Amino acid sequence: TVYGLGADATRSSAVQGIYQAKQRPSDNPLIVHISSLQQLRSLLRPNESHNERLTDATNVESTPNDNLDDPIPSVYRPLIRKFWPGPLTIILPNPKDSILAPEVTAGLSTFGARMPKSLLALVLIKLAGIPLAAPSANASTKPSPTAAEHVKYDLNGRIDTIIDGGPCDVGVESTVVDGLSYPPSILRPGGISIEQLQQCPGWENVVVGYRDASEKGTKPRAPGMKYRHYSPKATVVLYEADAIPPSASALLARIQDHQRVGIIRTSTLSTACGLSVVASTEKEIPNDSTPKVSTNGQMSHASEPQLEVANGSTTPSQRPMSRRPGFLDLVQSFALHNIPTVHRPFTEDWPVNPSFLIADSLPPLLHPSPGHPTPIRILVHPTPVRVAYSAVRELVPKLYPTDSKIDLVLHIGMAGGRDHYSMERVGHRDGYDKNRDVDGKTLAADDGAQYWPECPATLATSVACEDVWRRCRAQLADQSIDVRPSHDAGHFLCDFIYYSTLAHFYRRGEGGKDGERPVMFLHVPGDSDTLAVARGTQVAEALSPPPPPPPPQQQH
């Protein structure tokens, strides 16, 4: 969404620091950010050990009949499934024995919770081991920051550290919803629209629960309801979509004594509306390619807004803005996703999903070692991937945008009945017309050929499996662990998400016959005791990306 100012949500002194740095009114509640559903459940039932209750109940996809004891209200299940991690905050009852600092709720009997989409934020929360209270990192009432420089401008001298994660994707805060009353309501608009919410079961009649003007004299149920929000210092002028486009002379008359004006426009308007451009996010594009622009450092289609800074001259002179690399560009990345159990025979024989436990046990960062001088950042998807063909197809492109820097993707899934670990070499496009997913659906026999017509029936990883296998064996502390290469990923959801990810890299132009497809799948045994999880964690860590090649020697 935007940059946030985080503090330990369980310590009053830490939370008070947020109010002081932002000069925020004390009756304006804060949103609690979590990295997993386990962590959220521990806030709703602080006296229970949720680490020992990792059955299918840890998966939000479990139905009410499977999980009658889930403290997360069932009304939120469709929203969590569709929008988490992402820009959505849900209102939850705050238990009497809550571990949250009272300043977080501002005296309310409820609190807002959200699982952020930013991998950097998720890693930070998991590394801290605590929920983080985090409003936007700006001075109270001012526009929310979408870059690290904005945070420094507003809070320089008031906070100790800024983590630069690059430009934000959404640019506005999360949508806050209240499903504890009927009909459910939106308490604050944000990154998820009312139309998107209405598509979810149980939320068809969601209503707007906020006013356009600040609600003075009331106790705000959510941030953004009582006090001014997004209030910039500069004058803002909005031209409606059906208004006559402003001319350069009209803009000059409105600018008057101002030396600079920021213009956010779509490609339907002329560049800077005829004024002189001193800086722009627009980039030079070769004539033979599709025109694109860059918004806040992120590439987007030319029909979307672009930002220009202009002065009072009518002589255009473009100079593109530069983008600095952020923290995410500095370390190797290692993304993991795990597949939960779905078949009833599986859940009866193996009620606990070991792949979830293994992924959840991995550290957020592998520090440099003699054999690997580069630190490795491990990005674990915060929830198990839903065991549905449609969910996999929707999720995979979002996980790996074209500008992402992932050195190795590792999927982890359980193979019930095996006593060894399997490193899968290939994924299969076809053969998903027999096994039903969690929605009871299969795919047509020719579905793969129709959906991926440019991809072969089998795709192999571009990772050198033999080298990885040998390096993995050498790094294992427990040499009795049996790790084997395999060519059969099973023709079910494990195989399907493996092929889907391989095909995604193939399709986007990087994974042709000799292209890069840095994807692996690890099948783990069904055992889920402490020793088995520790062994699985060893294997996953040992499958980390190889060290980067040394820089070329300079010629003198």
Coordinates of C-alpha atoms in Angstrom, one line a residue:
T1 CA 0.0 0.0 0.0
V2 CA 2.2 2.8 1.4
Y3 CA 5.2 3.1 3.7
G4 CA 4.3 2.3 7.3
L5 CA 5.7 3.4 10.7
G6 CA 6.0 0.2 12.7
A7 CA 6.2 -0.6 16.4
D8 CA 5.7 -3.6 18.6
A9 CA 1.9 -3.8 18.9
T10 CA 2.2 -5.5 22.3
R11 CA 4.3 -2.8 24.1
S12 CA 2.7 0.5 25.1
S13 CA 6.0 2.5 25.1
A14 CA 6.7 1.4 21.5
V15 CA 3.2 2.2 20.3
Q16 CA 3.3 5.6 22.1
G17 CA 6.4 6.4 19.9
I18 CA 4.2 6.1 16.8
Y19 CA 1.7 8.7 18.1
Q20 CA 4.6 11.0 19.1
A21 CA 6.5 10.8 15.8
K22 CA 3.4 11.3 13.7
Q23 CA 1.8 13.8 16.1
R24 CA -1.3 11.6 15.8
P25 CA -4.4 12.1 18.0
S26 CA -4.5 9.4 20.7
D27 CA -8.1 8.4 19.9
N28 CA -7.2 7.4 16.3
P29 CA -6.7 3.6 16.4
L30 CA -3.9 1.7 14.7
I31 CA -3.9 -1.3 12.4
V32 CA -2.1 -4.5 13.5
H33 CA 0.0 -6.2 10.8
I34 CA 0.6 -9.9 10.9
S35 CA 2.7 -12.3 8.8
S36 CA 0.5 -15.5 9.1
L37 CA -2.9 -16.6 10.1
Q38 CA -1.3 -18.4 13.0
Q39 CA -0.1 -15.1 14.4
L40 CA -3.6 -13.6 14.0
R41 CA -5.2 -16.5 15.8
S42 CA -2.8 -16.1 18.7
L43 CA -4.0 -12.5 19.0
L44 CA -7.6 -13.6 19.2
R45 CA -6.9 -16.4 21.7
P46 CA -3.7 -15.4 23.4
N47 CA -3.7 -18.2 26.0
E48 CA -3.7 -21.0 23.5
S49 CA -0.7 -22.5 21.7
H50 CA -1.6 -22.3 18.0
N51 CA 1.8 -23.8 17.0
E52 CA 0.5 -27.1 18.3
R53 CA -2.8 -26.9 16.4
L54 CA -1.5 -27.0 12.8
T55 CA -4.1 -29.2 11.3
D56 CA -6.2 -28.2 8.3
A57 CA -7.5 -25.5 10.6
T58 CA -4.3 -23.5 9.8
N59 CA -5.6 -23.1 6.3
V60 CA -8.2 -20.5 5.6
E61 CA -9.6 -22.7 2.9
S62 CA -10.9 -25.2 5.5
T63 CA -14.7 -25.2 5.6
P64 CA -16.7 -24.4 8.7
N65 CA -17.5 -28.1 9.1
D66 CA -13.7 -28.9 9.1
N67 CA -13.0 -26.1 11.5
L68 CA -15.7 -25.2 14.1
D69 CA -13.1 -23.8 16.5
D70 CA -11.5 -21.1 14.4
P71 CA -11.4 -17.8 16.2
I72 CA -11.3 -15.8 12.9
P73 CA -15.0 -15.0 12.1
S74 CA -16.2 -17.1 9.2
V75 CA -17.6 -14.0 7.4
Y76 CA -14.0 -12.9 6.7
R77 CA -12.9 -16.3 5.1
P78 CA -13.8 -15.3 1.5
L79 CA -12.0 -12.0 1.9
I80 CA -8.9 -13.5 3.4
R81 CA -8.9 -16.1 0.6
K82 CA -9.1 -13.5 -2.2
F83 CA -7.4 -10.4 -0.9
W84 CA -4.7 -11.5 1.7
P85 CA -1.9 -10.8 1.6
G86 CA -3.0 -7.4 0.3
P87 CA -4.6 -4.0 1.0
L88 CA -7.5 -5.1 3.2
T89 CA -8.0 -4.6 6.9
I90 CA -10.6 -6.5 8.8
I91 CA -12.2 -5.5 12.2
L92 CA -12.0 -8.2 14.8
P93 CA -13.1 -8.5 18.5
N94 CA -10.3 -7.7 20.9
P95 CA -10.3 -10.4 23.7
K96 CA -10.4 -9.4 27.3
D97 CA -7.0 -11.0 27.9
S98 CA -5.6 -9.3 24.8
I99 CA -1.8 -9.0 24.5
L100 CA -2.2 -5.8 22.4
A101 CA -1.1 -2.5 23.9
P102 CA -4.3 -0.5 24.8
E103 CA -3.0 2.4 22.7
V104 CA -3.4 0.3 19.6
T105 CA -7.2 0.1 19.9
A106 CA -7.6 3.6 21.3
G107 CA -10.1 2.3 23.9
L108 CA -12.2 0.3 21.4
S109 CA -13.4 -3.3 21.9
T110 CA -12.2 -4.2 18.5
F111 CA -9.0 -4.0 16.5
G112 CA -8.1 -3.9 12.8
A113 CA -5.7 -6.5 11.4
R114 CA -4.1 -6.9 8.0
M115 CA -1.6 -9.2 6.3
P116 CA 0.6 -7.0 4.0
K117 CA 1.5 -8.1 0.5
S118 CA 5.0 -6.6 0.6
L119 CA 7.5 -9.4 1.0
L120 CA 9.9 -7.1 2.8
A121 CA 7.1 -6.3 5.4
L122 CA 6.3 -9.9 5.8
V123 CA 9.9 -10.9 6.4
L124 CA 10.3 -8.0 8.9
I125 CA 7.2 -9.1 10.9
K126 CA 8.3 -12.7 10.9
L127 CA 11.9 -11.8 11.9
A128 CA 10.6 -9.6 14.7
G129 CA 8.4 -12.5 15.9
I130 CA 5.6 -10.0 17.0
P131 CA 2.7 -8.3 15.4
L132 CA 3.5 -4.7 14.3
A133 CA 1.2 -1.7 14.7
A134 CA 1.8 0.4 11.7
P135 CA 0.0 3.5 10.3
S136 CA 1.4 5.3 7.3
A137 CA 4.8 6.8 7.8
N138 CA 3.9 10.4 7.4
A139 CA 3.0 13.4 9.6
S140 CA -0.6 13.1 10.7
T141 CA -3.1 14.4 8.1
K142 CA -0.5 14.7 5.3
P143 CA -0.3 12.5 2.2
S144 CA 0.9 9.0 2.7
P145 CA 4.4 8.2 1.5
T146 CA 5.0 5.9 -1.5
A147 CA 8.8 6.1 -1.4
A148 CA 11.5 6.1 1.2
E149 CA 12.3 9.7 0.3
H150 CA 8.8 10.8 1.3
V151 CA 9.2 9.2 4.7
K152 CA 12.5 11.1 5.3
Y153 CA 10.8 14.4 4.2
D154 CA 8.0 14.1 6.8
L155 CA 9.7 12.2 9.7
N156 CA 13.4 13.1 9.5
G157 CA 14.7 13.4 13.0
R158 CA 11.6 11.8 14.6
I159 CA 12.5 8.2 13.7
D160 CA 15.7 6.2 13.8
T161 CA 15.6 3.9 10.7
I162 CA 14.0 3.8 7.2
I163 CA 14.0 0.6 5.2
D164 CA 14.0 1.4 1.5
G165 CA 11.8 -1.2 -0.3
G166 CA 11.5 0.8 -3.5
P167 CA 8.3 2.5 -4.8
C168 CA 4.9 1.2 -3.5
D169 CA 2.5 -0.7 -5.8
V170 CA -0.9 0.5 -4.6
G171 CA -0.2 4.0 -3.3
V172 CA -3.2 4.3 -1.0
E173 CA -4.0 2.8 2.3
S174 CA -5.9 -0.5 2.9
T175 CA -9.6 -0.7 2.7
V176 CA -11.0 -1.2 6.2
V177 CA -14.1 -3.5 6.5
D178 CA -16.4 -4.4 9.4
G179 CA -18.0 -7.8 9.1
L180 CA -19.0 -8.1 12.7
S181 CA -22.4 -6.4 12.1
Y182 CA -25.0 -6.8 9.3
P183 CA -24.9 -5.7 6.7
P184 CA -21.1 -5.6 6.6
S185 CA -19.7 -2.1 6.0
I186 CA -16.6 -0.3 4.6
L187 CA -15.2 2.0 7.3
R188 CA -12.4 3.4 5.1
P189 CA -11.9 3.3 1.3
G190 CA -8.6 2.0 0.1
G191 CA -6.9 -0.4 -2.3
I192 CA -9.9 -2.8 -2.5
S193 CA -13.1 -1.3 -4.1
I194 CA -16.7 -1.9 -3.0
E195 CA -17.3 -3.7 -6.4
Q196 CA -14.5 -6.2 -5.6
L197 CA -15.9 -6.8 -2.1
Q198 CA -19.4 -7.4 -3.5
Q199 CA -18.1 -10.3 -5.6
C200 CA -17.3 -12.3 -2.4
P201 CA -19.9 -14.6 -0.8
G202 CA -21.6 -12.9 2.2
W203 CA -20.5 -9.4 1.1
E204 CA -23.0 -8.8 -1.8
N205 CA -24.8 -6.2 0.3
V206 CA -21.8 -4.5 1.8
V207 CA -22.5 -0.8 2.5
V208 CA -20.4 2.4 2.8
G209 CA -20.0 3.1 6.5
Y210 CA -18.1 6.3 6.3
R211 CA -18.8 9.9 5.2
D212 CA -17.0 12.0 2.7
A213 CA -16.3 14.6 5.4
S214 CA -14.4 13.9 8.6
E215 CA -16.7 12.7 11.4
K216 CA -16.0 15.2 14.2
G217 CA -17.3 14.6 17.7
T218 CA -17.4 10.9 17.3
K219 CA -15.1 8.0 18.4
P220 CA -13.5 6.7 15.1
R221 CA -14.0 2.9 14.6
A222 CA -11.1 2.9 12.1
P223 CA -8.3 5.1 11.0
G224 CA -9.3 7.8 8.5
M225 CA -12.8 8.3 9.8
K226 CA -12.5 11.3 12.1
Y227 CA -9.5 13.3 11.1
R228 CA -8.3 14.9 7.8
H229 CA -6.6 12.5 5.5
Y230 CA -4.4 13.0 2.4
S231 CA -4.1 16.7 3.0
P232 CA -1.2 18.1 0.9
K233 CA 0.4 21.5 1.3
A234 CA -0.1 22.3 -2.3
T235 CA -3.3 23.3 -3.9
V236 CA -5.0 20.4 -5.8
V237 CA -7.1 21.0 -8.9
L238 CA -9.1 18.0 -10.3
Y239 CA -10.4 18.0 -13.9
E240 CA -13.3 15.5 -14.2
A241 CA -13.1 12.9 -16.9
D242 CA -15.7 14.6 -19.0
A243 CA -14.3 18.1 -18.6
I244 CA -12.7 20.1 -21.4
P245 CA -8.9 19.5 -21.3
P246 CA -7.1 22.5 -19.8
S247 CA -5.1 24.6 -22.2
A248 CA -1.6 25.9 -21.4
S249 CA -3.0 29.5 -21.0
A250 CA -5.7 28.2 -18.6
L251 CA -3.1 26.4 -16.5
L252 CA -0.8 29.5 -16.5
A253 CA -3.6 31.6 -15.1
R254 CA -4.3 29.1 -12.4
I255 CA -0.6 28.7 -11.5
Q256 CA -0.1 32.4 -11.1
D257 CA 3.0 32.9 -8.8
H258 CA 3.7 29.2 -8.4
Q259 CA 7.0 28.2 -10.0
R260 CA 6.2 24.5 -10.4
V261 CA 3.1 22.4 -10.9
G262 CA 2.7 18.6 -10.8
I263 CA 0.5 17.1 -13.5
I264 CA -0.9 13.6 -13.3
R265 CA -2.6 12.8 -16.6
T266 CA -3.5 9.9 -18.9
S267 CA -2.1 9.6 -22.5
T268 CA -5.3 11.2 -23.8
L269 CA -3.9 14.6 -22.8
S270 CA -1.0 16.3 -24.4
T271 CA 2.4 16.3 -22.6
A272 CA 2.2 18.6 -19.6
C273 CA -0.8 20.2 -21.3
G274 CA 1.6 22.3 -23.3
L275 CA 3.8 23.6 -20.4
S276 CA 7.6 23.0 -20.2
V277 CA 8.5 19.7 -18.6
V278 CA 11.5 19.8 -16.2
A279 CA 11.1 16.2 -15.0
S280 CA 8.9 13.3 -16.0
T281 CA 8.3 9.6 -15.4
E282 CA 7.9 9.1 -19.1
K283 CA 10.7 7.1 -20.7
E284 CA 12.0 7.1 -24.3
I285 CA 10.6 4.1 -26.1
P286 CA 11.8 2.7 -29.5
N287 CA 9.4 3.4 -32.4
D288 CA 8.9 -0.3 -33.0
S289 CA 7.7 -1.2 -29.5
T290 CA 4.5 -0.6 -27.5
P291 CA 4.6 2.8 -25.8
K292 CA 4.9 2.5 -22.0
V293 CA 5.4 4.9 -19.2
S294 CA 6.8 4.6 -15.7
T295 CA 4.7 5.7 -12.7
N296 CA 6.8 6.2 -9.6
G297 CA 9.4 3.8 -11.0
Q298 CA 7.0 1.1 -11.9
M299 CA 6.3 0.3 -15.6
S300 CA 2.7 0.5 -16.6
H301 CA 0.6 0.9 -19.8
A302 CA 0.4 4.3 -21.4
S303 CA -3.3 4.6 -20.7
E304 CA -2.5 4.9 -17.0
P305 CA -1.5 8.2 -15.3
Q306 CA 2.0 9.6 -15.6
L307 CA 3.6 12.3 -13.5
E308 CA 5.1 15.4 -15.0
V309 CA 6.6 18.5 -13.3
A310 CA 6.2 21.6 -15.3
N311 CA 7.0 25.3 -15.0
G312 CA 5.5 28.4 -16.6
S313 CA 7.2 28.1 -20.0
T314 CA 5.7 26.6 -23.1
T315 CA 8.9 25.2 -24.5
P316 CA 9.0 21.4 -23.8
S317 CA 12.3 20.0 -22.5
Q318 CA 12.0 16.4 -21.1
R319 CA 14.4 14.9 -18.6
P320 CA 13.4 11.5 -17.2
M321 CA 13.4 10.9 -13.5
S322 CA 15.9 8.2 -12.3
R323 CA 15.1 5.3 -10.0
R324 CA 17.5 4.2 -7.3
P325 CA 17.8 0.5 -6.5
G326 CA 16.3 -0.4 -3.1
F327 CA 17.0 -3.1 -0.5
L328 CA 15.3 -5.8 -2.6
D329 CA 18.0 -5.5 -5.3
L330 CA 20.9 -6.2 -3.0
V331 CA 20.5 -9.8 -1.9
Q332 CA 19.6 -13.1 -3.6
S333 CA 16.0 -14.1 -3.3
F334 CA 14.6 -17.5 -2.5
A335 CA 10.8 -17.8 -2.8
L336 CA 8.9 -20.7 -1.3
H337 CA 5.3 -21.8 -1.5
N338 CA 3.7 -24.8 0.0
I339 CA 0.7 -27.0 -1.1
P340 CA -1.7 -28.1 1.7
T341 CA -3.4 -31.5 1.9
V342 CA -6.8 -31.9 0.2
H343 CA -7.8 -35.5 -0.2
R344 CA -9.8 -37.0 2.6
P345 CA -7.6 -40.2 2.8
F346 CA -4.6 -37.9 3.1
T347 CA -6.2 -35.8 5.9
E348 CA -7.1 -39.0 7.8
D349 CA -3.7 -40.5 7.6
W350 CA -1.7 -37.3 7.7
P351 CA -3.8 -34.7 9.6
V352 CA -0.9 -32.2 9.8
N353 CA 0.7 -30.8 6.6
P354 CA 4.5 -30.9 7.0
S355 CA 5.2 -28.7 4.0
F356 CA 3.5 -25.8 5.9
L357 CA 5.5 -26.5 9.0
I358 CA 8.8 -26.7 7.1
A359 CA 8.3 -23.4 5.2
D360 CA 7.2 -21.7 8.4
S361 CA 10.3 -22.9 10.2
L362 CA 12.8 -21.3 7.7
P363 CA 14.7 -18.2 8.7
P364 CA 14.0 -15.0 6.7
L365 CA 17.7 -14.6 5.9
L366 CA 20.6 -17.1 5.4
H367 CA 23.7 -15.3 6.4
P368 CA 26.9 -15.5 4.3
S369 CA 29.0 -18.6 4.7
P370 CA 32.4 -19.7 3.3
G371 CA 30.6 -21.7 0.5
H372 CA 28.1 -18.9 -0.2
P373 CA 29.4 -15.3 0.4
T374 CA 26.1 -13.7 -0.6
P375 CA 23.3 -13.5 1.9
I376 CA 20.1 -15.2 0.8
R377 CA 16.7 -13.7 1.6
I378 CA 14.0 -16.4 2.0
L379 CA 10.5 -15.2 1.0
V380 CA 7.9 -17.6 2.3
H381 CA 4.3 -17.1 1.1
P382 CA 2.4 -16.4 4.3
T383 CA -0.4 -18.9 3.6
P384 CA -0.6 -22.3 1.9
V385 CA -1.6 -22.1 -1.8
R386 CA -5.2 -23.0 -2.2
V387 CA -5.7 -26.5 -3.7
A388 CA -7.7 -25.4 -6.7
Y389 CA -6.7 -25.2 -10.3
S390 CA -8.3 -21.8 -10.8
A391 CA -6.6 -20.4 -7.7
V392 CA -3.2 -21.5 -9.0
R393 CA -3.7 -19.9 -12.3
E394 CA -4.8 -16.7 -10.7
L395 CA -1.9 -16.6 -8.2
V396 CA 1.2 -17.6 -10.2
P397 CA 1.4 -14.4 -12.4
K398 CA 0.9 -12.2 -9.3
L399 CA 3.8 -14.0 -7.5
Y400 CA 6.3 -13.4 -10.3
P401 CA 5.8 -10.0 -12.0
T402 CA 8.2 -9.2 -14.9
D403 CA 10.3 -6.8 -12.8
S404 CA 10.8 -9.2 -9.9
K405 CA 14.2 -10.5 -9.0
I406 CA 13.9 -14.1 -7.9
D407 CA 17.0 -16.3 -8.1
L408 CA 15.2 -19.6 -7.2
V409 CA 11.5 -20.5 -6.7
L410 CA 11.0 -23.6 -4.5
H411 CA 7.6 -25.2 -4.2
I412 CA 7.1 -27.6 -1.3
G413 CA 4.4 -30.2 -1.2
M414 CA 3.6 -33.4 0.7
A415 CA 3.9 -36.8 -0.8
G416 CA 2.1 -39.2 1.5
G417 CA 3.5 -42.6 1.8
R418 CA 7.1 -41.7 0.8
D419 CA 10.0 -41.9 3.2
H420 CA 12.3 -39.8 1.1
Y421 CA 12.6 -36.3 -0.3
S422 CA 12.1 -35.9 -4.1
M423 CA 13.6 -33.1 -6.2
E424 CA 11.2 -32.9 -9.2
R425 CA 12.9 -32.2 -12.5
V426 CA 9.8 -31.7 -14.8
G427 CA 6.3 -30.5 -14.7
H428 CA 3.4 -31.8 -16.8
R429 CA 0.9 -29.8 -18.8
D430 CA -1.7 -32.4 -19.2
G431 CA -3.4 -35.2 -17.1
Y432 CA -5.5 -33.2 -14.7
D433 CA -8.9 -34.5 -15.8
K434 CA -9.1 -37.2 -13.2
N435 CA -8.1 -35.8 -9.8
R436 CA -10.6 -33.3 -8.3
D437 CA -9.4 -30.2 -6.5
V438 CA -10.8 -28.7 -3.3
D439 CA -13.8 -27.2 -5.3
G440 CA -14.6 -30.6 -6.7
K441 CA -13.4 -29.6 -10.2
T442 CA -11.1 -31.2 -12.8
L443 CA -9.7 -29.8 -16.0
A444 CA -10.6 -30.9 -19.5
A445 CA -8.2 -33.3 -21.1
D446 CA -7.2 -30.6 -23.7
D447 CA -7.2 -27.7 -21.2
G448 CA -3.4 -27.5 -21.0
A449 CA -2.9 -27.3 -24.7
Q450 CA -5.6 -24.7 -24.9
Y451 CA -4.3 -22.5 -22.1
W452 CA -0.6 -22.9 -22.9
P453 CA -0.6 -23.5 -26.7
E454 CA 3.0 -22.2 -27.0
C455 CA 4.4 -24.6 -24.3
P456 CA 5.4 -28.2 -24.7
A457 CA 3.7 -31.0 -22.8
T458 CA 6.5 -31.2 -20.3
L459 CA 8.8 -28.4 -19.0
A460 CA 12.0 -29.0 -17.2
T461 CA 13.6 -26.6 -14.7
S462 CA 16.6 -24.7 -15.9
V463 CA 18.3 -25.4 -12.6
A464 CA 21.2 -27.8 -12.8
C465 CA 19.5 -30.5 -10.7
E466 CA 22.6 -32.8 -10.4
D467 CA 24.7 -29.9 -9.1
V468 CA 22.0 -28.8 -6.7
W469 CA 21.5 -32.4 -5.5
R470 CA 25.3 -32.9 -4.9
R471 CA 25.5 -29.5 -3.1
C472 CA 22.5 -30.3 -1.1
R473 CA 23.9 -33.7 0.0
A474 CA 27.2 -32.0 0.9
Q475 CA 25.5 -29.4 3.1
L476 CA 23.2 -31.6 5.0
A477 CA 24.2 -32.0 8.7
D478 CA 22.3 -35.3 8.8
Q479 CA 23.7 -37.5 6.1
S480 CA 21.1 -40.1 6.7
I481 CA 18.5 -37.9 5.0
D482 CA 17.4 -39.5 1.7
V483 CA 17.1 -36.9 -1.1
R484 CA 16.5 -38.2 -4.6
P485 CA 16.0 -36.6 -8.1
S486 CA 12.6 -37.5 -9.6
H487 CA 10.7 -37.1 -12.9
D488 CA 7.2 -37.7 -11.6
A489 CA 5.6 -34.8 -9.8
G490 CA 2.3 -36.7 -9.5
H491 CA -0.2 -35.1 -12.0
F492 CA -2.1 -33.3 -9.3
L493 CA -1.9 -29.8 -7.7
C494 CA 1.8 -30.2 -6.9
D495 CA 2.6 -31.0 -10.5
F496 CA 0.1 -28.4 -11.7
I497 CA 1.6 -25.5 -9.8
Y498 CA 5.1 -26.6 -10.8
Y499 CA 4.2 -26.7 -14.5
S500 CA 2.2 -23.4 -14.1
T501 CA 5.3 -21.6 -12.7
L502 CA 7.6 -23.1 -15.3
A503 CA 5.2 -22.1 -18.1
H504 CA 4.9 -18.6 -16.7
F505 CA 8.7 -18.1 -17.1
Y506 CA 8.5 -19.8 -20.5
R507 CA 5.6 -17.6 -21.6
R508 CA 7.0 -14.3 -20.6
G509 CA 9.9 -14.7 -22.9
E510 CA 12.6 -15.8 -20.5
G511 CA 12.1 -19.6 -20.4
G512 CA 12.3 -20.8 -24.0
K513 CA 14.1 -24.0 -24.8
D514 CA 17.4 -22.6 -23.4
G515 CA 15.8 -19.9 -21.2
E516 CA 15.8 -19.4 -17.5
R517 CA 13.2 -21.3 -15.5
P518 CA 14.7 -21.1 -12.0
V519 CA 12.0 -23.2 -10.4
M520 CA 12.2 -26.4 -8.3
F521 CA 9.6 -28.6 -6.5
L522 CA 10.4 -30.5 -3.4
H523 CA 8.2 -33.3 -2.3
V524 CA 8.5 -34.1 1.4
P525 CA 7.4 -37.2 3.4
G526 CA 4.1 -37.1 5.3
D527 CA 5.7 -37.2 8.8
S528 CA 5.2 -34.0 10.8
D529 CA 6.9 -34.6 14.2
T530 CA 9.6 -32.3 15.4
L531 CA 12.4 -34.3 14.0
A532 CA 10.8 -34.7 10.6
V533 CA 10.2 -30.9 10.3
A534 CA 13.8 -30.2 11.3
R535 CA 15.0 -32.6 8.6
G536 CA 12.8 -31.0 6.0
T537 CA 14.0 -27.6 7.0
Q538 CA 17.6 -28.8 6.5
V539 CA 16.8 -30.0 3.0
A540 CA 15.0 -26.7 2.0
E541 CA 17.9 -24.6 3.2
A542 CA 20.4 -26.8 1.4
L543 CA 18.4 -26.2 -1.9
S544 CA 19.2 -22.5 -1.8
P545 CA 20.4 -20.7 -4.9
P546 CA 24.0 -21.3 -5.9
P547 CA 26.5 -18.5 -5.3
P548 CA 26.6 -15.8 -8.0
P549 CA 29.5 -15.9 -10.4
P550 CA 32.5 -13.8 -9.5
P551 CA 32.8 -10.5 -11.3
P552 CA 34.9 -10.5 -14.4
Q553 CA 38.6 -9.5 -14.0
Q554 CA 39.5 -6.1 -15.2
Q555 CA 42.0 -5.9 -18.0
H556 CA 44.9 -3.6 -17.4

